[in-house]
């Protein structure tokens, strides 16, 4: 279809034509990667041959990322630039992209080519087969330090134990999501965002697509150890309720220990006819510890509840409502902001 093509052979969306695939690539000082990313991603998208857009989010870069993106946009009308006022971090950059992306399907992908664009057709196929989310699962990670691989592995396994939301192990934010999932994510206003967990939380059918994670095309990681810790804390506080209950467990343990010492004290007094002062002291100490831990647990429970409420997530998401065989829709429900 020649008239669909621009001079450079790129697909030219017709006015009013719905965007089928949006790609969101957050960029923080990625001047060396952008052109190569654009080349490989365009190649894949052209082959899919549906209207597309590539949304680059410039997350407060201090190198020539912004200029590079403007150059690209001059050459390719499918490029959309979202320029953030300053560095907001990877998760917020992705979220900003979600606000702008118009596609029926949205691909979240890093701009450094660690996530291979060539995986998109397989993800599209998984979505065609009925999934709402096709997430990429790393079966190997090249060019990352042992430290990073080990901490990442440990972290995902810990999160899985602590959390009711089963965030898949060994995945990042590299995933293709449907429009309805994208819209629900936009309605989750929580400021501490752990997107891969939020996507899992949304539900629907989510399919895994395996891949080998490459090393960076150029430059170095923009995630410091502190940055990774921050993300891990966001994940655990955002998705795991187990730590909140910790004080209750401590309280129960102290309570049981106190009861043991009390029993021993009574036994020693009545049967052995000695006055075991140290067990009395320990009993009193443990009793008060138990009371303290219990009080802390109780406060934690209230703080946790208001924390969860503060996140303002929808309480549930309705896949569809069917009345007499018609009226089928998706909508988040149950929050005070809703309906
Ligand atoms: N990134 C961003 N803002 C940041 C840090 C990173 O937009 O503050 C982007 C970065 O340009 C890359 C993606 O997020 O496209 C993933 O970052 P990075 O490759 O540094 O993380 P890693 O792959 O090492 O975990
Ligand atoms: Mg990377």
CSV table of N, CA and C in Angstrom, one decimal, residues 50-170:
chain,number,residue,atom,x,y,z
A,50,UNK,N,1.0,-2.4,11.1
A,50,UNK,CA,-0.3,-1.8,11.7
A,50,UNK,C,0.1,-0.4,12.1
A,51,UNK,N,-0.8,0.5,12.2
A,51,UNK,CA,-0.5,1.9,12.6
A,51,UNK,C,0.2,1.8,14.0
A,52,UNK,N,1.3,2.5,14.1
A,52,UNK,CA,2.0,2.5,15.4
A,52,UNK,C,2.5,3.9,15.8
A,53,UNK,N,3.0,4.0,17.0
A,53,UNK,CA,3.7,5.2,17.5
A,53,UNK,C,4.8,4.8,18.4
A,54,UNK,N,5.8,5.6,18.4
A,54,UNK,CA,6.9,5.3,19.4
A,54,UNK,C,7.0,6.4,20.3
A,55,UNK,N,6.6,6.2,21.6
A,55,UNK,CA,6.6,7.3,22.5
A,55,UNK,C,7.9,7.2,23.3
A,56,UNK,N,8.8,8.2,23.1
A,56,UNK,CA,10.0,8.3,23.9
A,56,UNK,C,9.8,9.3,25.0
A,57,UNK,N,10.1,8.8,26.2
A,57,UNK,CA,10.0,9.7,27.4
A,57,UNK,C,11.3,10.2,27.8
A,58,UNK,N,11.6,11.4,27.6
A,58,UNK,CA,12.9,11.9,28.0
A,58,UNK,C,12.9,12.3,29.5
A,59,UNK,N,13.5,11.5,30.3
A,59,UNK,CA,13.3,11.6,31.8
A,59,UNK,C,14.5,12.5,32.3
A,60,UNK,N,14.4,13.7,32.1
A,60,UNK,CA,15.4,14.7,32.6
A,60,UNK,C,16.9,14.3,32.2
A,61,UNK,N,17.1,14.0,31.0
A,61,UNK,CA,18.5,13.7,30.6
A,61,UNK,C,19.4,14.9,30.5
A,62,UNK,N,20.6,14.7,30.9
A,62,UNK,CA,21.6,15.9,30.8
A,62,UNK,C,22.5,15.7,29.7
A,63,UNK,N,22.4,14.7,28.9
A,63,UNK,CA,23.3,14.6,27.7
A,63,UNK,C,22.5,15.0,26.5
A,64,UNK,N,22.8,14.5,25.3
A,64,UNK,CA,22.1,15.0,24.1
A,64,UNK,C,20.9,14.2,23.7
A,65,UNK,N,20.3,13.5,24.7
A,65,UNK,CA,19.1,12.7,24.4
A,65,UNK,C,18.0,13.5,23.8
A,66,UNK,N,17.7,14.7,24.3
A,66,UNK,CA,16.6,15.5,23.8
A,66,UNK,C,16.8,15.9,22.4
A,67,UNK,N,18.1,16.3,22.1
A,67,UNK,CA,18.4,16.7,20.7
A,67,UNK,C,18.2,15.5,19.7
A,68,UNK,N,18.7,14.4,20.2
A,68,UNK,CA,18.6,13.2,19.4
A,68,UNK,C,17.2,12.8,19.0
A,69,UNK,N,16.3,13.0,20.0
A,69,UNK,CA,14.9,12.6,19.8
A,69,UNK,C,14.3,13.6,18.8
A,70,UNK,N,14.6,14.9,18.9
A,70,UNK,CA,14.1,15.9,18.0
A,70,UNK,C,14.5,15.5,16.6
A,71,UNK,N,15.8,15.2,16.4
A,71,UNK,CA,16.3,14.8,15.1
A,71,UNK,C,15.5,13.6,14.6
A,72,UNK,N,15.3,12.6,15.4
A,72,UNK,CA,14.5,11.4,15.0
A,72,UNK,C,13.1,11.8,14.6
A,73,UNK,N,12.5,12.7,15.3
A,73,UNK,CA,11.1,13.0,15.0
A,73,UNK,C,11.0,13.7,13.7
A,74,UNK,N,12.1,14.5,13.4
A,74,UNK,CA,12.1,15.1,12.1
A,74,UNK,C,12.0,14.1,10.9
A,75,UNK,N,12.7,13.0,11.2
A,75,UNK,CA,12.8,11.9,10.1
A,75,UNK,C,11.6,11.0,10.2
A,76,UNK,N,11.0,10.8,11.3
A,76,UNK,CA,10.0,9.8,11.5
A,76,UNK,C,8.8,10.4,12.2
A,77,UNK,N,7.7,10.5,11.5
A,77,UNK,CA,6.5,11.1,12.1
A,77,UNK,C,5.8,10.2,13.2
A,78,UNK,N,6.2,8.9,13.2
A,78,UNK,CA,5.7,8.0,14.2
A,78,UNK,C,6.3,8.2,15.6
A,79,UNK,N,7.3,9.1,15.7
A,79,UNK,CA,7.9,9.3,17.0
A,79,UNK,C,7.2,10.4,17.8
A,80,UNK,N,6.9,10.1,19.0
A,80,UNK,CA,6.2,11.0,19.9
A,80,UNK,C,7.2,11.3,21.0
A,81,UNK,N,7.5,12.5,21.4
A,81,UNK,CA,8.4,12.8,22.5
A,81,UNK,C,7.6,13.4,23.7
A,82,UNK,N,7.9,12.8,24.8
A,82,UNK,CA,7.3,13.3,26.1
A,82,UNK,C,8.6,13.8,26.8
A,83,UNK,N,8.6,15.1,27.1
A,83,UNK,CA,9.8,15.6,27.7
A,83,UNK,C,9.4,16.0,29.2
A,84,UNK,N,10.0,15.2,30.1
A,84,UNK,CA,9.6,15.5,31.5
A,84,UNK,C,10.5,16.7,32.0
A,85,UNK,N,9.9,17.4,33.0
A,85,UNK,CA,10.5,18.6,33.5
A,85,UNK,C,11.9,18.4,34.2
A,86,UNK,N,12.1,17.2,34.7
A,86,UNK,CA,13.3,16.8,35.4
A,86,UNK,C,13.3,15.3,35.5
A,87,UNK,N,14.4,14.8,36.1
A,87,UNK,CA,14.4,13.3,36.2
A,87,UNK,C,13.4,12.9,37.3
A,88,UNK,N,12.5,12.0,36.8
A,88,UNK,CA,11.4,11.6,37.8
A,88,UNK,C,11.6,10.1,38.1
A,89,UNK,N,12.5,9.4,37.4
A,89,UNK,CA,12.7,8.0,37.6
A,89,UNK,C,12.0,7.1,36.6
A,90,UNK,N,12.5,5.9,36.4
A,90,UNK,CA,12.0,5.0,35.4
A,90,UNK,C,10.5,4.7,35.5
A,91,UNK,N,10.0,4.5,36.7
A,91,UNK,CA,8.6,4.1,36.9
A,91,UNK,C,7.7,5.2,36.5
A,92,UNK,N,8.1,6.4,36.9
A,92,UNK,CA,7.2,7.6,36.6
A,92,UNK,C,7.3,7.9,35.2
A,93,UNK,N,8.5,7.7,34.6
A,93,UNK,CA,8.7,8.0,33.1
A,93,UNK,C,7.7,7.1,32.3
A,94,UNK,N,7.7,5.8,32.7
A,94,UNK,CA,6.8,4.9,32.1
A,94,UNK,C,5.3,5.3,32.2
A,95,UNK,N,5.0,5.8,33.5
A,95,UNK,CA,3.7,6.2,33.7
A,95,UNK,C,3.3,7.4,32.9
A,96,UNK,N,4.2,8.3,32.7
A,96,UNK,CA,4.0,9.5,31.9
A,96,UNK,C,3.7,9.0,30.4
A,97,UNK,N,4.5,8.1,30.0
A,97,UNK,CA,4.3,7.5,28.6
A,97,UNK,C,2.9,6.9,28.5
A,98,UNK,N,2.4,6.3,29.6
A,98,UNK,CA,1.1,5.7,29.5
A,98,UNK,C,0.0,6.7,29.4
A,99,UNK,N,0.2,7.9,29.9
A,99,UNK,CA,-0.8,9.0,29.8
A,99,UNK,C,-0.9,9.5,28.4
A,100,UNK,N,0.1,9.3,27.6
A,100,UNK,CA,0.2,9.9,26.3
A,100,UNK,C,-0.1,8.8,25.2
A,101,UNK,N,0.3,7.6,25.4
A,101,UNK,CA,0.2,6.5,24.4
A,101,UNK,C,-1.3,6.3,24.1
A,102,UNK,N,-1.5,6.1,22.8
A,102,UNK,CA,-2.9,6.0,22.3
A,102,UNK,C,-3.3,4.6,21.8
A,103,UNK,N,-2.3,3.8,21.7
A,103,UNK,CA,-2.4,2.5,21.0
A,103,UNK,C,-3.4,1.5,21.7
A,104,UNK,N,-3.9,0.6,20.9
A,104,UNK,CA,-4.8,-0.4,21.4
A,104,UNK,C,-4.0,-1.4,22.2
A,105,UNK,N,-2.7,-1.5,21.9
A,105,UNK,CA,-1.8,-2.3,22.7
A,105,UNK,C,-0.6,-1.4,23.0
A,106,UNK,N,0.0,-1.6,24.2
A,106,UNK,CA,1.1,-0.7,24.6
A,106,UNK,C,2.3,-1.6,25.0
A,107,UNK,N,3.4,-1.3,24.4
A,107,UNK,CA,4.6,-2.1,24.8
A,107,UNK,C,5.5,-1.2,25.7
A,108,UNK,N,5.8,-1.7,26.9
A,108,UNK,CA,6.8,-1.0,27.8
A,108,UNK,C,8.1,-1.7,27.5
A,109,UNK,N,9.1,-0.9,27.2
A,109,UNK,CA,10.4,-1.5,26.8
A,109,UNK,C,11.5,-0.5,27.2
A,110,UNK,N,12.7,-1.0,27.7
A,110,UNK,CA,13.8,-0.1,27.9
A,110,UNK,C,14.4,0.4,26.6
A,111,UNK,N,15.0,1.6,26.7
A,111,UNK,CA,15.6,2.1,25.5
A,111,UNK,C,17.0,1.6,25.2
A,112,UNK,N,17.6,0.8,26.2
A,112,UNK,CA,19.0,0.5,26.1
A,112,UNK,C,19.2,-0.8,25.3
A,113,UNK,N,18.2,-1.4,24.8
A,113,UNK,CA,18.2,-2.6,24.0
A,113,UNK,C,18.5,-3.9,24.8
A,114,UNK,N,18.4,-3.7,26.1
A,114,UNK,CA,18.5,-5.0,27.0
A,114,UNK,C,17.3,-5.8,26.7
A,115,UNK,N,16.2,-5.2,26.4
A,115,UNK,CA,14.9,-5.9,26.0
A,115,UNK,C,14.9,-5.9,24.5
A,116,UNK,N,15.0,-7.1,23.9
A,116,UNK,CA,15.0,-7.1,22.4
A,116,UNK,C,13.7,-6.7,21.8
A,117,UNK,N,13.6,-5.7,20.9
A,117,UNK,CA,12.4,-5.3,20.3
A,117,UNK,C,11.8,-6.5,19.4
A,118,UNK,N,12.7,-7.4,19.0
A,118,UNK,CA,12.3,-8.5,18.1
A,118,UNK,C,11.3,-9.5,18.8
A,119,UNK,N,11.1,-9.3,20.1
A,119,UNK,CA,10.2,-10.2,20.9
A,119,UNK,C,8.7,-9.8,20.7
A,120,UNK,N,8.5,-8.6,20.1
A,120,UNK,CA,7.2,-8.0,20.0
A,120,UNK,C,6.2,-9.0,19.2
A,121,UNK,N,6.6,-9.5,18.0
A,121,UNK,CA,5.6,-10.4,17.3
A,121,UNK,C,5.2,-11.5,18.2
A,122,UNK,N,6.1,-12.1,19.0
A,122,UNK,CA,5.6,-13.2,19.8
A,122,UNK,C,4.6,-12.7,20.9
A,123,UNK,N,4.9,-11.5,21.4
A,123,UNK,CA,4.0,-11.0,22.4
A,123,UNK,C,2.6,-10.7,21.8
A,124,UNK,N,2.7,-10.2,20.5
A,124,UNK,CA,1.4,-9.9,19.8
A,124,UNK,C,0.6,-11.2,19.7
A,125,UNK,N,1.3,-12.2,19.3
A,125,UNK,CA,0.7,-13.5,19.1
A,125,UNK,C,0.0,-14.0,20.4
A,126,UNK,N,0.7,-13.8,21.6
A,126,UNK,CA,0.1,-14.2,22.8
A,126,UNK,C,-1.2,-13.4,23.1
A,127,UNK,N,-1.1,-12.1,22.7
A,127,UNK,CA,-2.3,-11.3,22.9
A,127,UNK,C,-3.4,-11.7,22.0
A,128,UNK,N,-3.1,-12.0,20.7
A,128,UNK,CA,-4.1,-12.5,19.7
A,128,UNK,C,-4.8,-13.8,20.3
A,129,UNK,N,-4.0,-14.5,21.0
A,129,UNK,CA,-4.5,-15.8,21.6
A,129,UNK,C,-5.4,-15.5,22.8
A,130,UNK,N,-5.6,-14.3,23.2
A,130,UNK,CA,-6.5,-14.0,24.2
A,130,UNK,C,-6.0,-13.4,25.5
A,131,UNK,N,-4.6,-13.2,25.6
A,131,UNK,CA,-4.1,-12.6,26.8
A,131,UNK,C,-4.3,-11.1,26.8
A,132,UNK,N,-4.3,-10.5,28.0
A,132,UNK,CA,-4.4,-9.0,28.1
A,132,UNK,C,-3.0,-8.5,28.4
A,133,UNK,N,-2.1,-9.4,28.9
A,133,UNK,CA,-0.7,-9.0,29.2
A,133,UNK,C,0.2,-10.1,28.7
A,134,UNK,N,1.2,-9.7,27.9
A,134,UNK,CA,2.2,-10.6,27.5
A,134,UNK,C,3.5,-10.1,28.1
A,135,UNK,N,4.0,-10.8,29.2
A,135,UNK,CA,5.2,-10.3,29.9
A,135,UNK,C,6.4,-11.1,29.5
A,136,UNK,N,7.5,-10.4,29.4
A,136,UNK,CA,8.7,-11.1,29.0
A,136,UNK,C,9.4,-11.7,30.2
A,137,UNK,N,9.8,-12.9,30.2
A,137,UNK,CA,10.5,-13.6,31.3
A,137,UNK,C,11.9,-13.9,30.9
A,138,UNK,N,12.8,-13.4,31.7
A,138,UNK,CA,14.2,-13.6,31.4
A,138,UNK,C,14.7,-15.0,31.7
A,139,UNK,N,15.2,-15.7,30.7
A,139,UNK,CA,15.7,-17.0,31.0
A,139,UNK,C,17.3,-16.9,31.1
A,140,UNK,N,17.8,-15.8,30.7
A,140,UNK,CA,19.2,-15.6,31.0
A,140,UNK,C,19.5,-14.1,31.0
A,141,UNK,N,20.5,-13.6,31.6
A,141,UNK,CA,20.8,-12.2,31.6
A,141,UNK,C,22.3,-12.0,31.3
A,142,UNK,N,22.5,-11.4,30.2
A,142,UNK,CA,23.9,-11.2,29.8
A,142,UNK,C,24.4,-9.8,30.3
A,143,UNK,N,25.7,-9.8,30.6
A,143,UNK,CA,26.3,-8.5,30.8
A,143,UNK,C,25.9,-7.8,32.1
A,144,UNK,N,25.3,-8.6,33.0
A,144,UNK,CA,24.9,-8.0,34.3
A,144,UNK,C,25.8,-8.6,35.4
A,145,UNK,N,26.1,-7.8,36.4
A,145,UNK,CA,27.0,-8.3,37.4
A,145,UNK,C,26.4,-9.4,38.2
A,146,UNK,N,27.2,-10.3,38.7
A,146,UNK,CA,26.7,-11.4,39.6
A,146,UNK,C,25.9,-10.8,40.7
A,147,UNK,N,26.4,-9.7,41.2
A,147,UNK,CA,25.7,-9.0,42.3
A,147,UNK,C,24.2,-8.7,41.9
A,148,UNK,N,24.1,-8.1,40.8
A,148,UNK,CA,22.8,-7.7,40.3
A,148,UNK,C,21.9,-8.9,40.1
A,149,UNK,N,22.5,-9.9,39.5
A,149,UNK,CA,21.7,-11.1,39.2
A,149,UNK,C,21.2,-11.8,40.5
A,150,UNK,N,22.1,-11.8,41.5
A,150,UNK,CA,21.8,-12.5,42.7
A,150,UNK,C,20.8,-11.7,43.5
A,151,UNK,N,21.0,-10.4,43.6
A,151,UNK,CA,20.1,-9.6,44.4
A,151,UNK,C,18.7,-9.6,43.7
A,152,UNK,N,18.7,-9.5,42.4
A,152,UNK,CA,17.4,-9.5,41.7
A,152,UNK,C,16.6,-10.8,41.9
A,153,UNK,N,17.4,-11.9,41.8
A,153,UNK,CA,16.8,-13.3,42.0
A,153,UNK,C,16.2,-13.4,43.4
A,154,UNK,N,17.0,-13.0,44.4
A,154,UNK,CA,16.6,-13.0,45.8
A,154,UNK,C,15.3,-12.2,46.0
A,155,UNK,N,15.4,-11.0,45.5
A,155,UNK,CA,14.3,-10.0,45.7
A,155,UNK,C,13.0,-10.6,45.2
A,156,UNK,N,13.0,-11.1,43.9
A,156,UNK,CA,11.7,-11.6,43.4
A,156,UNK,C,11.2,-12.8,44.2
A,157,UNK,N,12.1,-13.6,44.7
A,157,UNK,CA,11.6,-14.8,45.4
A,157,UNK,C,11.1,-14.3,46.8
A,158,UNK,N,11.7,-13.3,47.4
A,158,UNK,CA,11.2,-12.8,48.7
A,158,UNK,C,9.9,-12.2,48.5
A,159,UNK,N,9.7,-11.4,47.4
A,159,UNK,CA,8.5,-10.6,47.2
A,159,UNK,C,7.4,-11.6,47.0
A,160,UNK,N,7.7,-12.7,46.3
A,160,UNK,CA,6.7,-13.7,46.1
A,160,UNK,C,6.2,-14.4,47.4
A,161,UNK,N,7.1,-14.5,48.3
A,161,UNK,CA,6.7,-15.1,49.6
A,161,UNK,C,5.9,-14.2,50.4
A,162,UNK,N,6.2,-12.9,50.4
A,162,UNK,CA,5.6,-11.9,51.2
A,162,UNK,C,4.3,-11.4,50.7
A,163,UNK,N,4.1,-11.5,49.4
A,163,UNK,CA,3.0,-10.8,48.8
A,163,UNK,C,1.9,-11.8,48.3
A,164,UNK,N,0.7,-11.2,48.3
A,164,UNK,CA,-0.5,-12.0,47.8
A,164,UNK,C,-0.5,-11.9,46.3
A,165,UNK,N,-0.1,-10.7,45.8
A,165,UNK,CA,0.0,-10.5,44.3
A,165,UNK,C,1.2,-11.3,43.8
A,166,UNK,N,0.9,-12.3,42.9
A,166,UNK,CA,2.0,-13.1,42.5
A,166,UNK,C,2.8,-12.5,41.4
A,167,UNK,N,3.7,-11.6,41.7
A,167,UNK,CA,4.5,-10.9,40.7
A,167,UNK,C,5.4,-12.0,40.1
A,168,UNK,N,5.3,-12.3,38.8
A,168,UNK,CA,6.1,-13.4,38.2
A,168,UNK,C,7.6,-13.1,38.4
A,169,UNK,N,8.3,-14.2,38.7
A,169,UNK,CA,9.8,-14.2,39.0
A,169,UNK,C,10.5,-13.8,37.7
A,170,UNK,N,11.6,-13.1,37.8
A,170,UNK,CA,12.5,-12.9,36.7
A,170,UNK,C,11.8,-12.1,35.5
